[in-house]
Amino acid sequence: MTVEELLARARSSLRRMQPTEAVEALERGAVLVDIRSDSERDRDGVIPQAVFVARNVLEWRCDPASPWRDQRVCDPDRELIVFCDAGYQSSLAAASLQQLGLPRATDLVGGFQAWRAAGLDVESALEEPSAHA
């Protein structure tokens, strides 16, 4: 299997969201999950409503049965919208979360770059109070 095939398989289980759809989902109680690196966040900024979860611990924070779970992102009934910089890594991550028992996990088409290009809220990472919490 190639990485492109792996990505296609992951995306086949997702109902991916455009940035404007994600805004509507936030109004319904969805959670945006930012898995970008610190350097990307520092360079480009952050989405104010997003919860930052480092990619290397995402499954542990989102698994409802994990002792290291984060209550903001581990509810199987909550819609989770994972995003990375351009929307590739987040597709693989969201599919992984579905396998962990989070059926409403999905990702943001085009990632952070599409959010910003749509003119939606972005602020400096320096303004974010819990960037490394």
XYZ file of C-alpha atoms in Angstrom:
133
model
C 0.000 0.000 0.000
C 1.255 3.487 -0.833
C 0.790 6.556 1.340
C -1.749 7.850 -1.187
C -3.748 4.641 -0.815
C -3.510 4.886 2.967
C -4.765 8.472 2.817
C -7.651 7.515 0.505
C -8.645 4.690 2.847
C -8.581 7.034 5.848
C -10.653 9.662 4.061
C -13.240 7.115 2.929
C -14.421 6.847 6.550
C -14.609 10.612 7.139
C -17.208 13.253 6.383
C -14.555 15.933 5.948
C -15.513 19.559 6.609
C -14.832 22.750 4.757
C -13.871 25.689 7.016
C -17.358 27.242 6.901
C -18.919 23.884 7.823
C -16.518 23.660 10.755
C -17.695 27.060 12.011
C -21.283 25.776 11.947
C -20.190 22.608 13.760
C -18.493 24.701 16.462
C -21.820 26.421 17.045
C -23.335 22.949 17.621
C -20.676 22.092 20.210
C -17.971 20.485 18.082
C -14.327 20.812 19.097
C -11.527 21.870 16.762
C -8.341 19.934 17.520
C -5.069 21.512 16.371
C -2.318 18.910 15.858
C 0.194 21.221 14.156
C 3.745 21.518 15.424
C 4.789 24.332 17.732
C 6.837 25.862 14.916
C 3.806 25.939 12.586
C 1.662 27.465 15.299
C 4.322 30.068 16.107
C 4.807 30.907 12.425
C 1.175 31.042 11.280
C -0.904 31.616 14.398
C -3.750 29.684 15.949
C -7.503 29.357 15.672
C -8.795 30.883 18.927
C -11.409 28.197 19.684
C -9.115 25.240 18.926
C -7.748 22.826 21.508
C -4.069 22.078 20.959
C -3.125 18.418 21.271
C 0.336 17.404 20.119
C 0.123 14.778 17.384
C 2.396 12.387 19.242
C -0.095 12.126 22.148
C -3.382 12.578 20.274
C -4.646 9.015 20.667
C -3.849 8.975 24.401
C -5.678 12.272 24.988
C -8.715 11.269 22.910
C -9.145 7.639 23.969
C -12.102 7.581 26.407
C -10.480 4.646 28.257
C -7.012 6.191 28.556
C -5.769 7.339 31.954
C -4.141 10.250 30.048
C -7.355 11.360 28.323
C -8.295 15.021 28.018
C -11.956 15.587 28.906
C -12.267 18.208 26.171
C -11.583 15.690 23.407
C -12.466 12.181 24.622
C -16.283 12.157 24.485
C -17.501 9.667 21.832
C -20.672 11.728 21.394
C -18.814 14.944 20.588
C -17.898 15.970 17.084
C -14.108 16.385 16.788
C -12.624 18.243 13.834
C -8.905 17.589 13.637
C -6.713 19.912 11.614
C -3.088 20.112 10.618
C -1.419 22.606 8.317
C -2.763 21.448 4.936
C -5.218 18.631 5.662
C -3.234 15.446 5.101
C -1.905 14.410 8.505
C -5.275 15.286 10.045
C -7.101 12.798 7.807
C -4.911 9.966 9.081
C -5.319 11.185 12.659
C -9.122 11.465 12.440
C -9.401 7.944 10.999
C -7.275 6.701 13.893
C -9.627 8.400 16.367
C -12.609 6.709 14.747
C -10.886 3.365 15.307
C -10.505 4.303 18.996
C -14.270 4.676 19.330
C -14.809 8.320 18.413
C -17.196 7.883 15.460
C -17.778 11.622 15.012
C -14.096 12.420 14.461
C -13.288 14.033 11.129
C -10.898 16.595 9.708
C -10.755 19.994 8.083
C -10.313 20.015 4.296
C -7.208 22.069 3.553
C -6.293 22.358 7.235
C -5.225 25.592 8.869
C -4.216 27.109 5.529
C -7.776 26.738 4.181
C -9.215 28.197 7.401
C -6.984 31.250 7.093
C -7.637 31.585 3.332
C -11.384 31.638 4.096
C -10.781 34.749 6.218
C -11.799 33.066 9.479
C -10.435 34.039 12.906
C -6.719 33.519 13.468
C -4.599 35.026 16.208
C -0.934 35.050 17.070
C 0.236 31.986 18.990
C 1.749 34.439 21.474
C -1.761 35.590 22.408
C -2.943 32.056 23.160
C -3.073 31.527 26.943
C -2.582 27.728 26.951
C -0.414 27.042 23.920
C 1.671 24.459 25.773
C -0.755 23.214 28.398
